[in-house]
Tab-separated table of C-alpha atoms in Angstrom:
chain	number	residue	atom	x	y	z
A	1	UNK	CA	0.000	0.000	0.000
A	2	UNK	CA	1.381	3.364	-1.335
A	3	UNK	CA	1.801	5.728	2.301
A	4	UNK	CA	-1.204	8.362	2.519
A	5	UNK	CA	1.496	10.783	2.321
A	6	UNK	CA	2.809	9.815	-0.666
A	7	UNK	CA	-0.705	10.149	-2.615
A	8	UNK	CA	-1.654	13.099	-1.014
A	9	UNK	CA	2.065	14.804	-2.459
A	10	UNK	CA	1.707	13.634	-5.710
A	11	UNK	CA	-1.821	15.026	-6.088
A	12	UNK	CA	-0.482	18.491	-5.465
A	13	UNK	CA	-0.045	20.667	-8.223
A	14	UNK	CA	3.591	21.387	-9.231
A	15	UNK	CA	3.198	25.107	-8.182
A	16	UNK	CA	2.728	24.108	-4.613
A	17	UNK	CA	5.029	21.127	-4.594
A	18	UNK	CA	8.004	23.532	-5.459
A	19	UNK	CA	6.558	26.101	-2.652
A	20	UNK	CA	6.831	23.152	0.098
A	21	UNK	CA	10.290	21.926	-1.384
A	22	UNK	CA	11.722	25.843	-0.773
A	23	UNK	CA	10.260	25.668	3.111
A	24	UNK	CA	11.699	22.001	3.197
A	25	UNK	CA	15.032	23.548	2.131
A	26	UNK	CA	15.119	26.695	4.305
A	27	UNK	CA	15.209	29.995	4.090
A	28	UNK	CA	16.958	32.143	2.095
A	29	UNK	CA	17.034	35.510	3.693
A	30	UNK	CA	19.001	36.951	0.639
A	31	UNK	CA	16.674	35.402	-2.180
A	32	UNK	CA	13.494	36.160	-0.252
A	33	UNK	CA	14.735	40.216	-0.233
A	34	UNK	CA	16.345	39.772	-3.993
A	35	UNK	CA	14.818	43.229	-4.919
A	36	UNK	CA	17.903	46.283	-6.302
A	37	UNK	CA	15.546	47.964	-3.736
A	38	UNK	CA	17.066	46.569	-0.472
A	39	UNK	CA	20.669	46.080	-2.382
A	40	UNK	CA	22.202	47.981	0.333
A	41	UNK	CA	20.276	46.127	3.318
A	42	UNK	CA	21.326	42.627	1.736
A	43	UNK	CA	25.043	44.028	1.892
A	44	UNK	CA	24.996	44.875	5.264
A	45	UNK	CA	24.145	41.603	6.034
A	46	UNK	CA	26.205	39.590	4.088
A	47	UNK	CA	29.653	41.337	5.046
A	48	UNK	CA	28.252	40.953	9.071
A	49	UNK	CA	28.159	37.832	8.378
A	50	UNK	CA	24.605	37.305	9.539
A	51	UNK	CA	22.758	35.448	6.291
A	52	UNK	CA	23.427	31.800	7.175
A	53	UNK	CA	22.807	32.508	11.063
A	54	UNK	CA	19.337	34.484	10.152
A	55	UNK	CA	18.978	31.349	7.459
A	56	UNK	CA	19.330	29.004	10.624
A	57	UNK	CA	16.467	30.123	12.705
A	58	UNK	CA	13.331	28.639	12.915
A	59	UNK	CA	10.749	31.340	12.838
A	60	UNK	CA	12.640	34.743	12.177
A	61	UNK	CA	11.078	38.274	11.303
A	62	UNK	CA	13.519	40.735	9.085
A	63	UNK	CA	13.190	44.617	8.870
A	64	UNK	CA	14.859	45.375	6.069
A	65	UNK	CA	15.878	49.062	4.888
A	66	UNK	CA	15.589	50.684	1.170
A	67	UNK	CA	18.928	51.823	-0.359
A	68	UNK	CA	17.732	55.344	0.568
A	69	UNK	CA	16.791	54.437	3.927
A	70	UNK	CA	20.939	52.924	4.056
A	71	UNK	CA	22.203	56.282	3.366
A	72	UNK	CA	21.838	57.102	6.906
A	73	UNK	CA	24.285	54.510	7.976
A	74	UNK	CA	26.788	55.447	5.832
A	75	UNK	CA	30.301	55.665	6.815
A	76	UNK	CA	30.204	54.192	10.215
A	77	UNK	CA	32.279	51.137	11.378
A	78	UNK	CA	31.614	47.772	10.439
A	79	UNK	CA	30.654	46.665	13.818
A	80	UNK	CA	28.529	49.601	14.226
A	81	UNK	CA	26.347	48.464	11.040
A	82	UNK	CA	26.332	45.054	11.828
A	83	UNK	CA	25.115	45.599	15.622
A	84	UNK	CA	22.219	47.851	13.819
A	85	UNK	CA	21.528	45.523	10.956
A	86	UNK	CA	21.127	42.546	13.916
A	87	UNK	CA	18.961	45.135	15.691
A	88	UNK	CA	16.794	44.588	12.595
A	89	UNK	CA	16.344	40.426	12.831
A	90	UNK	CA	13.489	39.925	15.076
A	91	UNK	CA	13.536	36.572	16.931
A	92	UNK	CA	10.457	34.836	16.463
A	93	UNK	CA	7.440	35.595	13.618
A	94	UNK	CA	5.482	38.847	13.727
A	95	UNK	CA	3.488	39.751	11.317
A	96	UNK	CA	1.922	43.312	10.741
A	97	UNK	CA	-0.915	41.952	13.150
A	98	UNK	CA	1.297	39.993	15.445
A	99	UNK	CA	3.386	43.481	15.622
A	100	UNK	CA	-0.081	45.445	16.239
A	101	UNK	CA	-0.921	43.531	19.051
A	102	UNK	CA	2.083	44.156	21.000
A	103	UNK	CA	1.300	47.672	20.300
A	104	UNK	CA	1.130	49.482	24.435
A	105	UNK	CA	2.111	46.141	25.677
A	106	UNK	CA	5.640	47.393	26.297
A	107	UNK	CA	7.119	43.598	26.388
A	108	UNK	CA	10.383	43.395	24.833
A	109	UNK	CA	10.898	41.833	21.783
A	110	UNK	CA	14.244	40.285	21.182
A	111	UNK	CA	16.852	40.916	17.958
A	112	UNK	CA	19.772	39.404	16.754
A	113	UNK	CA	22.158	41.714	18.552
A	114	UNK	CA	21.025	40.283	22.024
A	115	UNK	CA	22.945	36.907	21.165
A	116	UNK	CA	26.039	38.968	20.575
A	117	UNK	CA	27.265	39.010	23.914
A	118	UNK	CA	27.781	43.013	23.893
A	119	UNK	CA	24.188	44.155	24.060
A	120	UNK	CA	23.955	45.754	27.708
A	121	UNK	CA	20.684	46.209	29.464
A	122	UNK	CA	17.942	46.266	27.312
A	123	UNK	CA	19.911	46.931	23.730
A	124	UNK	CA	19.269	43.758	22.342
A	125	UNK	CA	15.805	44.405	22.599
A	126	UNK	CA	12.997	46.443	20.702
A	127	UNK	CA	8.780	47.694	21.265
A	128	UNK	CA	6.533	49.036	19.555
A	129	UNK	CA	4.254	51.754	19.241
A	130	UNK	CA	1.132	53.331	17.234
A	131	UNK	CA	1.653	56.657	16.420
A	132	UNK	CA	-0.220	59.230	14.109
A	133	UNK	CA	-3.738	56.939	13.942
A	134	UNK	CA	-2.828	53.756	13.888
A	135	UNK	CA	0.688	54.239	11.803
A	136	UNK	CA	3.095	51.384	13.568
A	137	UNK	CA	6.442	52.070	14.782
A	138	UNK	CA	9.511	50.406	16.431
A	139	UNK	CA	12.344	51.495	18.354
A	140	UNK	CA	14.935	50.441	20.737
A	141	UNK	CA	13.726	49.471	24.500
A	142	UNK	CA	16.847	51.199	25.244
A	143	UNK	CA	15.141	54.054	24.462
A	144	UNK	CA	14.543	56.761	27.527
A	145	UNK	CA	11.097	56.294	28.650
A	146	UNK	CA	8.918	58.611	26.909
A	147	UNK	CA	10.500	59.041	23.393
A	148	UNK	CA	8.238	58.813	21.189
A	149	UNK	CA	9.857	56.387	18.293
A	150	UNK	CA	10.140	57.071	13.912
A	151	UNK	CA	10.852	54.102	12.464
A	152	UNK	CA	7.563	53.148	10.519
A	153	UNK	CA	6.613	49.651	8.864
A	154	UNK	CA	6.158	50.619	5.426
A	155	UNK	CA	4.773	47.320	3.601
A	156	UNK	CA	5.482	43.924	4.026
A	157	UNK	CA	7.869	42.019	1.380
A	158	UNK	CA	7.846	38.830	2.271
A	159	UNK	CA	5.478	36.210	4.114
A	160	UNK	CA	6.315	32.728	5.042
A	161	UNK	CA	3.502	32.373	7.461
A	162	UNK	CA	4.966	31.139	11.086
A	163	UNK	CA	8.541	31.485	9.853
A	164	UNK	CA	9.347	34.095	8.053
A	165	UNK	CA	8.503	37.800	7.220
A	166	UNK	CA	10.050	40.576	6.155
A	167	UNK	CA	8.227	44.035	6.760
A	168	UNK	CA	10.176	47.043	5.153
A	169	UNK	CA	10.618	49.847	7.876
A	170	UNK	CA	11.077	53.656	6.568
A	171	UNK	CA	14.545	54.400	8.664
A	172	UNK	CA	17.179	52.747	10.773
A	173	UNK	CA	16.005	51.556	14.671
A	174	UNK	CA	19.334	53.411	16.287
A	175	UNK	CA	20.519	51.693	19.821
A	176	UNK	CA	21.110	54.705	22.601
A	177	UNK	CA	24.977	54.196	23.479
A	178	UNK	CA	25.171	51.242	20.748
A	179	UNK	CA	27.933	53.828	19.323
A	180	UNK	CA	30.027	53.732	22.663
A	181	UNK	CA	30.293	50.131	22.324
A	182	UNK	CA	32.809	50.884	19.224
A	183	UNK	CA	34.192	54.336	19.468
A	184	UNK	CA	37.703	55.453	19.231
A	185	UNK	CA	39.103	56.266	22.601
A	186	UNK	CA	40.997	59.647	22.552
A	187	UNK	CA	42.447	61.480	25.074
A	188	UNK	CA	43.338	64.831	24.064
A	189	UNK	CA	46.466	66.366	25.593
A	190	UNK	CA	45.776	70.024	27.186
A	191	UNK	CA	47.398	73.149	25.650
A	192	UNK	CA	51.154	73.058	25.731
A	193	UNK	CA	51.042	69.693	27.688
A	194	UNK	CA	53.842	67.004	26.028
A	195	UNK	CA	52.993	63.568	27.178
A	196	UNK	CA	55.724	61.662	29.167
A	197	UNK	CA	58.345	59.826	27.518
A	198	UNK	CA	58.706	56.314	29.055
A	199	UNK	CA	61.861	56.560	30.322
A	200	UNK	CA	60.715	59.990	33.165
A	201	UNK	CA	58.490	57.311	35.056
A	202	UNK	CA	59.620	55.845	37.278
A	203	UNK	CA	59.973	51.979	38.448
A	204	UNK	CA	56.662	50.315	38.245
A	205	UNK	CA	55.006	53.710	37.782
A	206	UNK	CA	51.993	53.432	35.233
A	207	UNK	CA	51.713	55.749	32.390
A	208	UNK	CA	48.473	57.333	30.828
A	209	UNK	CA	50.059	56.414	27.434
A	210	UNK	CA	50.384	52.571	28.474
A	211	UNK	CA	46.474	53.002	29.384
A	212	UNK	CA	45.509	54.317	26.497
A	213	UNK	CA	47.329	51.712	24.827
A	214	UNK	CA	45.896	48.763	26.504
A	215	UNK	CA	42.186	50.373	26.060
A	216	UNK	CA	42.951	51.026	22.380
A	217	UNK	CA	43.672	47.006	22.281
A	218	UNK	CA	40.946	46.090	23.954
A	219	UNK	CA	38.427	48.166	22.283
A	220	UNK	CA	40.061	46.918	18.606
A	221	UNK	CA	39.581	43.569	20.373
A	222	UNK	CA	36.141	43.246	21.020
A	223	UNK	CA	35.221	45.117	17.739
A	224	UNK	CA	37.100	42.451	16.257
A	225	UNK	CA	35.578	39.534	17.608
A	226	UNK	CA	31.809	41.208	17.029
A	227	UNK	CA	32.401	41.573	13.614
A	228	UNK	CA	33.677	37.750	13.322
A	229	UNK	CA	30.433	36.460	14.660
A	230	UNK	CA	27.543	36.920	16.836
């Protein structure tokens, strides 16, 4: 006796046959967003290295940027984009109505960027809003209490009902302090100060230079191993 499974697959038409053997497969983050429109967005994530680790989750939710939207971002450090990007993979499916029911629920929804290890407080973590009549936004629940948030779902790009979505927001969600976590240090010397030479300290005596040195190392450090891998 042929399995009911069997009969039941081969009486599906070849349309949805190839739609099941896609799910089957996985996800395909880049493919699913293959529009010149998010070109940008899909570049982000592919030099963070976050495609096959979004790719690997069960039920994800993506808020992709347009190319104009990306302008915003431009010129900051590599593991300053990828810790926003990753602030733009929701863990878990929401839909536009799964998103407007957490709207004035204030529970946290986590990202990407909470399974990084740096994320401090509530960074890794985003909420919602309604704004303007009913308009949905989302910003960072690291976010002062009270600010009212801007970055609006625009239209959703692609459904995968109970796995994946992708809904298109109009700007970047921007972490407060997420900048901090990747900044420069610099000490500026004071007018007319010369900083001292090694060899005036004495025995054992720490120098601000060796400081700065050792925080310039570990900062380079942990930027390093962010922009490795989550």
């Amino acid at each position: 006796m042929v399995p009911v499974s069997k009969v039941f697959l081969a009486r599906l038409p070849v349309a949805l046959l190839l739609a099941l053997g896609t799910s089957i497969q996985g996800l395909d983050v880049l493919q699913a967003l293959n529009n010149p429109k998010y070109e940008q967005f899909n570049k982000a994530l592919t030099e963070a290295n976050l495609v096959d680790k979004i790719n690997a989750l069960k039920s994800v939710t993506v808020l992709p940027l347009s190319n104009k939207a990306m302008a915003s971002l431009a010129g900051k450090s590599p593991a300053f984009l990828k810790a926003t990007v990753s602030t733009h993979v929701l863990i878990g499916y929401y839909d536009q109505r799964r998103i407007f029911d957490d709207v004035g629920s204030q529970i946290p929804i986590e990202t990407l960027f909470q399974s990084s290890g740096l994320a401090k407080d509530k960074q890794g973590y985003v909420l919602v809003q309604q704004v303007n009549e009913g308009e949905l936004v989302m910003g960072s629940a690291a976010s002062p209490p009270g600010t009212v948030f801007t970055s609006a779902l625009v239209q959703t790009v692609a459904n995968n009902p109970e796995e994946f979505v992708a809904i298109e927001l109009n700007e970047p969600i921007l972490v407060p302090g997420i900048e901090n976590l990747f900044s420069d240090v610099k000490v500026p010397l004071g007018a007319g100060e010369k900083a001292a030479s090694p060899s005036a300290l004495a025995p054992g005596q720490s120098s601000d230079a060796s400081r700065l040195c050792m925080g310039l190392l570990g900062a380079a450090s942990a930027s390093a191993a962010f922009i490795l891998g989550l």
